[in-house]
Amino acid sequence: MAMEMDRREFLKTAAIGTVGAAVMGLFGGTETALADEKDAAADAKAGDAENAEFKGKKKFAGIGHVREITDDIFYVGASERRTQLFENVYPIPRGVSYNSYILLDEKTVLFDTVDRSVTGQFFENVLAVLDGRSLDYLVVDHMEPDHSSAISEVLVRYPDAKVVLTQAAAAILNQFFDCDISDRAIIVTEGDTLKTGKHTLTFVLAPMVHWPEVMMSYDDVSGALFSADAFGSFGALNGNMFADEVPFETEWLSDARRYYTNIVGKYGKNVQDVLKKAAGVDIKILCPTHGPVWRKDLGWILDKYDKWSSYTPEETAVMIVYGSVYGGTESAANMTAALLSQRGIANVSVYDVSKTHVSELIAEAFRCSHIILASITYNMGIFTPMKNFLLDLEAHNLQGRTYALIENGSWSPAAAKGMQEILDRMEGTSYAAKPVSFLSSPNSGTEKDLSALADAVEASLKERDAGKEKDSDSEDKEDSANGSPAADSEKTVWRCTVCGFEYEGEELPEDYVCPICGVGPDKFEKL
Ligand code: FEO
């Protein structure tokens, strides 16, 4: 077929990529088309005929649910507002969108599909945009079912469409759908390219953002990066589908943060790896699989992602979370908030751990620099909702926060010790003050202790603000030192070939298990 890649060329390229001998494409620094000159000339000739036919058609007129991203990239996803819990876990009172896109070039390309809840709308959109044309390629950037549920039907409706995906995605596709795509799969890896006419797509691996098979696709003409879950958000699209068309910071940011921190938050290092690759590329549009499309102020959302994925607090701010049964601990939490306010600290938020969904608490913990936890003693340990929250924080890999602890118990307070045991397992944990302990309800002695705690938290907040600029200077110096050939040469690094996780040490232990994807040492390569 004209302009279609020679699969043998692709496999050859994949093999080269696997041994790391050459990282191709824009992300690797050198653009390399898979087809050789001869193939390209033949393709171009055949493609001209097809393109002429395409040019003869009436330009896509659009229907209500479809929006143009560029002249030849169209949004064909859909929003829904019926589902209560995303992934059967996360409340989505504002709904959610499942984004999919079509590129109309000499060849047609569909980027991902949608969740099964919106397949009807999705296929209406696809039919309208294709406007009688066939589908040549389905690019599978992410195999999670909220984006892959319509793949089977796409394959049936468009029997000539090739499926462009990573090896890992092909394996997962076979697990979810009992279908054989071996004769139509184009397996790609880092830096592989696909020419569709005037556009060339470059594929970028993004393992564990948010599953191991994830890749992103970059279009050289528009500068659009089809970024899978990255840069996504909870929230249905309400006609306005570009981030610059909505009050994103006031109405969307909290859901974008809650989406990232809960869905991808654990894999900060992998996100950092992708951000490093993205830094060298001229990205003009971010097309995520959920939420608004970014075409302006990309630096703003990239900065948020940099902070979230490096576990850097977004703000110097205090989050107070309390677990209370009869009101004593709640009262201590409120007293602490008031004491902080009396000291001129404005950025304080207070949450009842029993009533606030843990996904909101996780997101707030990523936002705030300081976290004060107040818990009753329950079964000689931590109040159950508080314990669940802290275990969830640990699971999401939160690092580098400053804590202060308050415990209550009517005969033998023990919650602080239990909370500290969990927090101490999290990297970079520090404490602004020693724990405050009281019996049943706070009294004047407790108020004195809480005043001392508030003094210590105030001092820690000021220290953070004062130290930020200083830290940033010293980090620059450290980066410079770490980036020196001498410093790099001292490290031995093994990289997981499945998810990209890097292990540093003298030797990779024989019984080592990848903390990200769970594979053994046989899947690691020494760098
Ligand atoms: Fe939106 Fe990881 O799926």
PDB file of N, CA, C and O in Angstrom, residues 189-223:
ATOM      1  N   THR A 189       9.185   1.347  18.448  1.00  0.00           N
ATOM      2  CA  THR A 189       9.914   1.617  19.687  1.00  0.00           C
ATOM      3  C   THR A 189      10.477   3.026  19.625  1.00  0.00           C
ATOM      4  O   THR A 189      10.178   3.784  18.690  1.00  0.00           O
ATOM      5  N   GLU A 190      11.279   3.376  20.616  1.00  0.00           N
ATOM      6  CA  GLU A 190      11.747   4.759  20.775  1.00  0.00           C
ATOM      7  C   GLU A 190      12.317   5.349  19.487  1.00  0.00           C
ATOM      8  O   GLU A 190      13.238   4.783  18.882  1.00  0.00           O
ATOM      9  N   GLY A 191      11.748   6.457  19.057  1.00  0.00           N
ATOM     10  CA  GLY A 191      12.299   7.185  17.929  1.00  0.00           C
ATOM     11  C   GLY A 191      11.854   6.712  16.564  1.00  0.00           C
ATOM     12  O   GLY A 191      12.199   7.334  15.557  1.00  0.00           O
ATOM     13  N   ASP A 192      11.099   5.613  16.495  1.00  0.00           N
ATOM     14  CA  ASP A 192      10.604   5.174  15.181  1.00  0.00           C
ATOM     15  C   ASP A 192       9.674   6.230  14.596  1.00  0.00           C
ATOM     16  O   ASP A 192       9.023   6.980  15.332  1.00  0.00           O
ATOM     17  N   THR A 193       9.608   6.270  13.288  1.00  0.00           N
ATOM     18  CA  THR A 193       8.783   7.280  12.627  1.00  0.00           C
ATOM     19  C   THR A 193       7.817   6.636  11.644  1.00  0.00           C
ATOM     20  O   THR A 193       8.040   5.525  11.157  1.00  0.00           O
ATOM     21  N   LEU A 194       6.756   7.342  11.389  1.00  0.00           N
ATOM     22  CA  LEU A 194       5.756   6.901  10.409  1.00  0.00           C
ATOM     23  C   LEU A 194       5.374   8.095   9.549  1.00  0.00           C
ATOM     24  O   LEU A 194       4.875   9.103  10.067  1.00  0.00           O
ATOM     25  N   LYS A 195       5.618   7.988   8.254  1.00  0.00           N
ATOM     26  CA  LYS A 195       5.276   9.084   7.342  1.00  0.00           C
ATOM     27  C   LYS A 195       3.874   8.835   6.815  1.00  0.00           C
ATOM     28  O   LYS A 195       3.583   7.744   6.322  1.00  0.00           O
ATOM     29  N   THR A 196       3.018   9.846   6.924  1.00  0.00           N
ATOM     30  CA  THR A 196       1.633   9.657   6.503  1.00  0.00           C
ATOM     31  C   THR A 196       1.276  10.511   5.299  1.00  0.00           C
ATOM     32  O   THR A 196       0.126  10.578   4.897  1.00  0.00           O
ATOM     33  N   GLY A 197       2.245  11.174   4.721  1.00  0.00           N
ATOM     34  CA  GLY A 197       2.019  12.125   3.624  1.00  0.00           C
ATOM     35  C   GLY A 197       2.909  13.304   3.928  1.00  0.00           C
ATOM     36  O   GLY A 197       4.131  13.171   3.979  1.00  0.00           O
ATOM     37  N   LYS A 198       2.299  14.428   4.230  1.00  0.00           N
ATOM     38  CA  LYS A 198       3.147  15.566   4.603  1.00  0.00           C
ATOM     39  C   LYS A 198       3.557  15.518   6.076  1.00  0.00           C
ATOM     40  O   LYS A 198       4.452  16.237   6.506  1.00  0.00           O
ATOM     41  N   HIS A 199       2.884  14.709   6.851  1.00  0.00           N
ATOM     42  CA  HIS A 199       3.212  14.598   8.279  1.00  0.00           C
ATOM     43  C   HIS A 199       4.132  13.403   8.521  1.00  0.00           C
ATOM     44  O   HIS A 199       4.020  12.370   7.860  1.00  0.00           O
ATOM     45  N   THR A 200       5.003  13.556   9.505  1.00  0.00           N
ATOM     46  CA  THR A 200       5.776  12.417  10.007  1.00  0.00           C
ATOM     47  C   THR A 200       5.539  12.318  11.506  1.00  0.00           C
ATOM     48  O   THR A 200       5.698  13.303  12.236  1.00  0.00           O
ATOM     49  N   LEU A 201       5.128  11.153  11.942  1.00  0.00           N
ATOM     50  CA  LEU A 201       4.912  10.910  13.372  1.00  0.00           C
ATOM     51  C   LEU A 201       6.156  10.258  13.959  1.00  0.00           C
ATOM     52  O   LEU A 201       6.731   9.357  13.342  1.00  0.00           O
ATOM     53  N   THR A 202       6.552  10.715  15.126  1.00  0.00           N
ATOM     54  CA  THR A 202       7.670  10.100  15.843  1.00  0.00           C
ATOM     55  C   THR A 202       7.138   9.536  17.152  1.00  0.00           C
ATOM     56  O   THR A 202       6.373  10.203  17.855  1.00  0.00           O
ATOM     57  N   PHE A 203       7.532   8.310  17.459  1.00  0.00           N
ATOM     58  CA  PHE A 203       7.006   7.648  18.645  1.00  0.00           C
ATOM     59  C   PHE A 203       8.025   7.696  19.779  1.00  0.00           C
ATOM     60  O   PHE A 203       9.218   7.470  19.569  1.00  0.00           O
ATOM     61  N   VAL A 204       7.529   7.993  20.953  1.00  0.00           N
ATOM     62  CA  VAL A 204       8.372   8.202  22.123  1.00  0.00           C
ATOM     63  C   VAL A 204       7.877   7.294  23.246  1.00  0.00           C
ATOM     64  O   VAL A 204       6.711   7.371  23.634  1.00  0.00           O
ATOM     65  N   LEU A 205       8.739   6.449  23.758  1.00  0.00           N
ATOM     66  CA  LEU A 205       8.311   5.553  24.830  1.00  0.00           C
ATOM     67  C   LEU A 205       8.115   6.333  26.124  1.00  0.00           C
ATOM     68  O   LEU A 205       8.907   7.212  26.459  1.00  0.00           O
ATOM     69  N   ALA A 206       7.059   6.002  26.832  1.00  0.00           N
ATOM     70  CA  ALA A 206       6.774   6.662  28.116  1.00  0.00           C
ATOM     71  C   ALA A 206       6.319   5.608  29.124  1.00  0.00           C
ATOM     72  O   ALA A 206       5.193   5.675  29.647  1.00  0.00           O
ATOM     73  N   PRO A 207       7.185   4.614  29.415  1.00  0.00           N
ATOM     74  CA  PRO A 207       6.755   3.521  30.287  1.00  0.00           C
ATOM     75  C   PRO A 207       6.333   4.010  31.663  1.00  0.00           C
ATOM     76  O   PRO A 207       6.962   4.894  32.226  1.00  0.00           O
ATOM     77  N   MET A 208       5.247   3.446  32.147  1.00  0.00           N
ATOM     78  CA  MET A 208       4.674   3.730  33.463  1.00  0.00           C
ATOM     79  C   MET A 208       4.084   5.135  33.566  1.00  0.00           C
ATOM     80  O   MET A 208       3.867   5.642  34.678  1.00  0.00           O
ATOM     81  N   VAL A 209       3.797   5.740  32.426  1.00  0.00           N
ATOM     82  CA  VAL A 209       3.047   6.997  32.439  1.00  0.00           C
ATOM     83  C   VAL A 209       1.743   6.752  31.665  1.00  0.00           C
ATOM     84  O   VAL A 209       1.553   7.258  30.593  1.00  0.00           O
ATOM     85  N   HIS A 210       0.883   5.833  32.041  1.00  0.00           N
ATOM     86  CA  HIS A 210       0.845   5.341  33.385  1.00  0.00           C
ATOM     87  C   HIS A 210       0.935   3.804  33.472  1.00  0.00           C
ATOM     88  O   HIS A 210       1.010   3.250  34.579  1.00  0.00           O
ATOM     89  N   TRP A 211       1.002   3.120  32.357  1.00  0.00           N
ATOM     90  CA  TRP A 211       1.208   1.682  32.299  1.00  0.00           C
ATOM     91  C   TRP A 211       2.536   1.435  31.564  1.00  0.00           C
ATOM     92  O   TRP A 211       3.054   2.344  30.901  1.00  0.00           O
ATOM     93  N   PRO A 212       3.062   0.212  31.626  1.00  0.00           N
ATOM     94  CA  PRO A 212       4.387  -0.009  31.037  1.00  0.00           C
ATOM     95  C   PRO A 212       4.449   0.101  29.522  1.00  0.00           C
ATOM     96  O   PRO A 212       5.520   0.318  28.954  1.00  0.00           O
ATOM     97  N   GLU A 213       3.295  -0.053  28.847  1.00  0.00           N
ATOM     98  CA  GLU A 213       3.314  -0.078  27.374  1.00  0.00           C
ATOM     99  C   GLU A 213       3.170   1.307  26.751  1.00  0.00           C
ATOM    100  O   GLU A 213       3.186   1.437  25.529  1.00  0.00           O
ATOM    101  N   VAL A 214       3.028   2.335  27.578  1.00  0.00           N
ATOM    102  CA  VAL A 214       2.632   3.661  27.066  1.00  0.00           C
ATOM    103  C   VAL A 214       3.705   4.266  26.154  1.00  0.00           C
ATOM    104  O   VAL A 214       4.902   4.155  26.401  1.00  0.00           O
ATOM    105  N   MET A 215       3.236   4.867  25.078  1.00  0.00           N
ATOM    106  CA  MET A 215       4.109   5.707  24.263  1.00  0.00           C
ATOM    107  C   MET A 215       3.352   6.992  23.928  1.00  0.00           C
ATOM    108  O   MET A 215       2.148   7.101  24.170  1.00  0.00           O
ATOM    109  N   MET A 216       4.096   7.959  23.447  1.00  0.00           N
ATOM    110  CA  MET A 216       3.485   9.194  22.976  1.00  0.00           C
ATOM    111  C   MET A 216       3.837   9.351  21.505  1.00  0.00           C
ATOM    112  O   MET A 216       4.839   8.791  21.037  1.00  0.00           O
ATOM    113  N   SER A 217       3.023  10.114  20.779  1.00  0.00           N
ATOM    114  CA  SER A 217       3.245  10.293  19.339  1.00  0.00           C
ATOM    115  C   SER A 217       3.378  11.780  19.054  1.00  0.00           C
ATOM    116  O   SER A 217       2.544  12.582  19.492  1.00  0.00           O
ATOM    117  N   TYR A 218       4.419  12.142  18.327  1.00  0.00           N
ATOM    118  CA  TYR A 218       4.685  13.561  18.034  1.00  0.00           C
ATOM    119  C   TYR A 218       4.528  13.811  16.543  1.00  0.00           C
ATOM    120  O   TYR A 218       5.090  13.079  15.718  1.00  0.00           O
ATOM    121  N   ASP A 219       3.755  14.831  16.216  1.00  0.00           N
ATOM    122  CA  ASP A 219       3.534  15.203  14.815  1.00  0.00           C
ATOM    123  C   ASP A 219       4.427  16.387  14.464  1.00  0.00           C
ATOM    124  O   ASP A 219       4.316  17.462  15.080  1.00  0.00           O
ATOM    125  N   ASP A 220       5.270  16.199  13.456  1.00  0.00           N
ATOM    126  CA  ASP A 220       6.259  17.235  13.139  1.00  0.00           C
ATOM    127  C   ASP A 220       5.646  18.485  12.520  1.00  0.00           C
ATOM    128  O   ASP A 220       6.167  19.584  12.678  1.00  0.00           O
ATOM    129  N   VAL A 221       4.513  18.350  11.838  1.00  0.00           N
ATOM    130  CA  VAL A 221       3.936  19.513  11.148  1.00  0.00           C
ATOM    131  C   VAL A 221       3.265  20.471  12.137  1.00  0.00           C
ATOM    132  O   VAL A 221       3.515  21.673  12.141  1.00  0.00           O
ATOM    133  N   SER A 222       2.433  19.936  13.000  1.00  0.00           N
ATOM    134  CA  SER A 222       1.690  20.781  13.940  1.00  0.00           C
ATOM    135  C   SER A 222       2.432  21.010  15.242  1.00  0.00           C
ATOM    136  O   SER A 222       2.105  21.919  15.996  1.00  0.00           O
ATOM    137  N   GLY A 223       3.396  20.155  15.530  1.00  0.00           N
ATOM    138  CA  GLY A 223       4.036  20.208  16.846  1.00  0.00           C
ATOM    139  C   GLY A 223       3.153  19.615  17.928  1.00  0.00           C
ATOM    140  O   GLY A 223       3.360  19.866  19.113  1.00  0.00           O
TER     141      GLY A 223
END
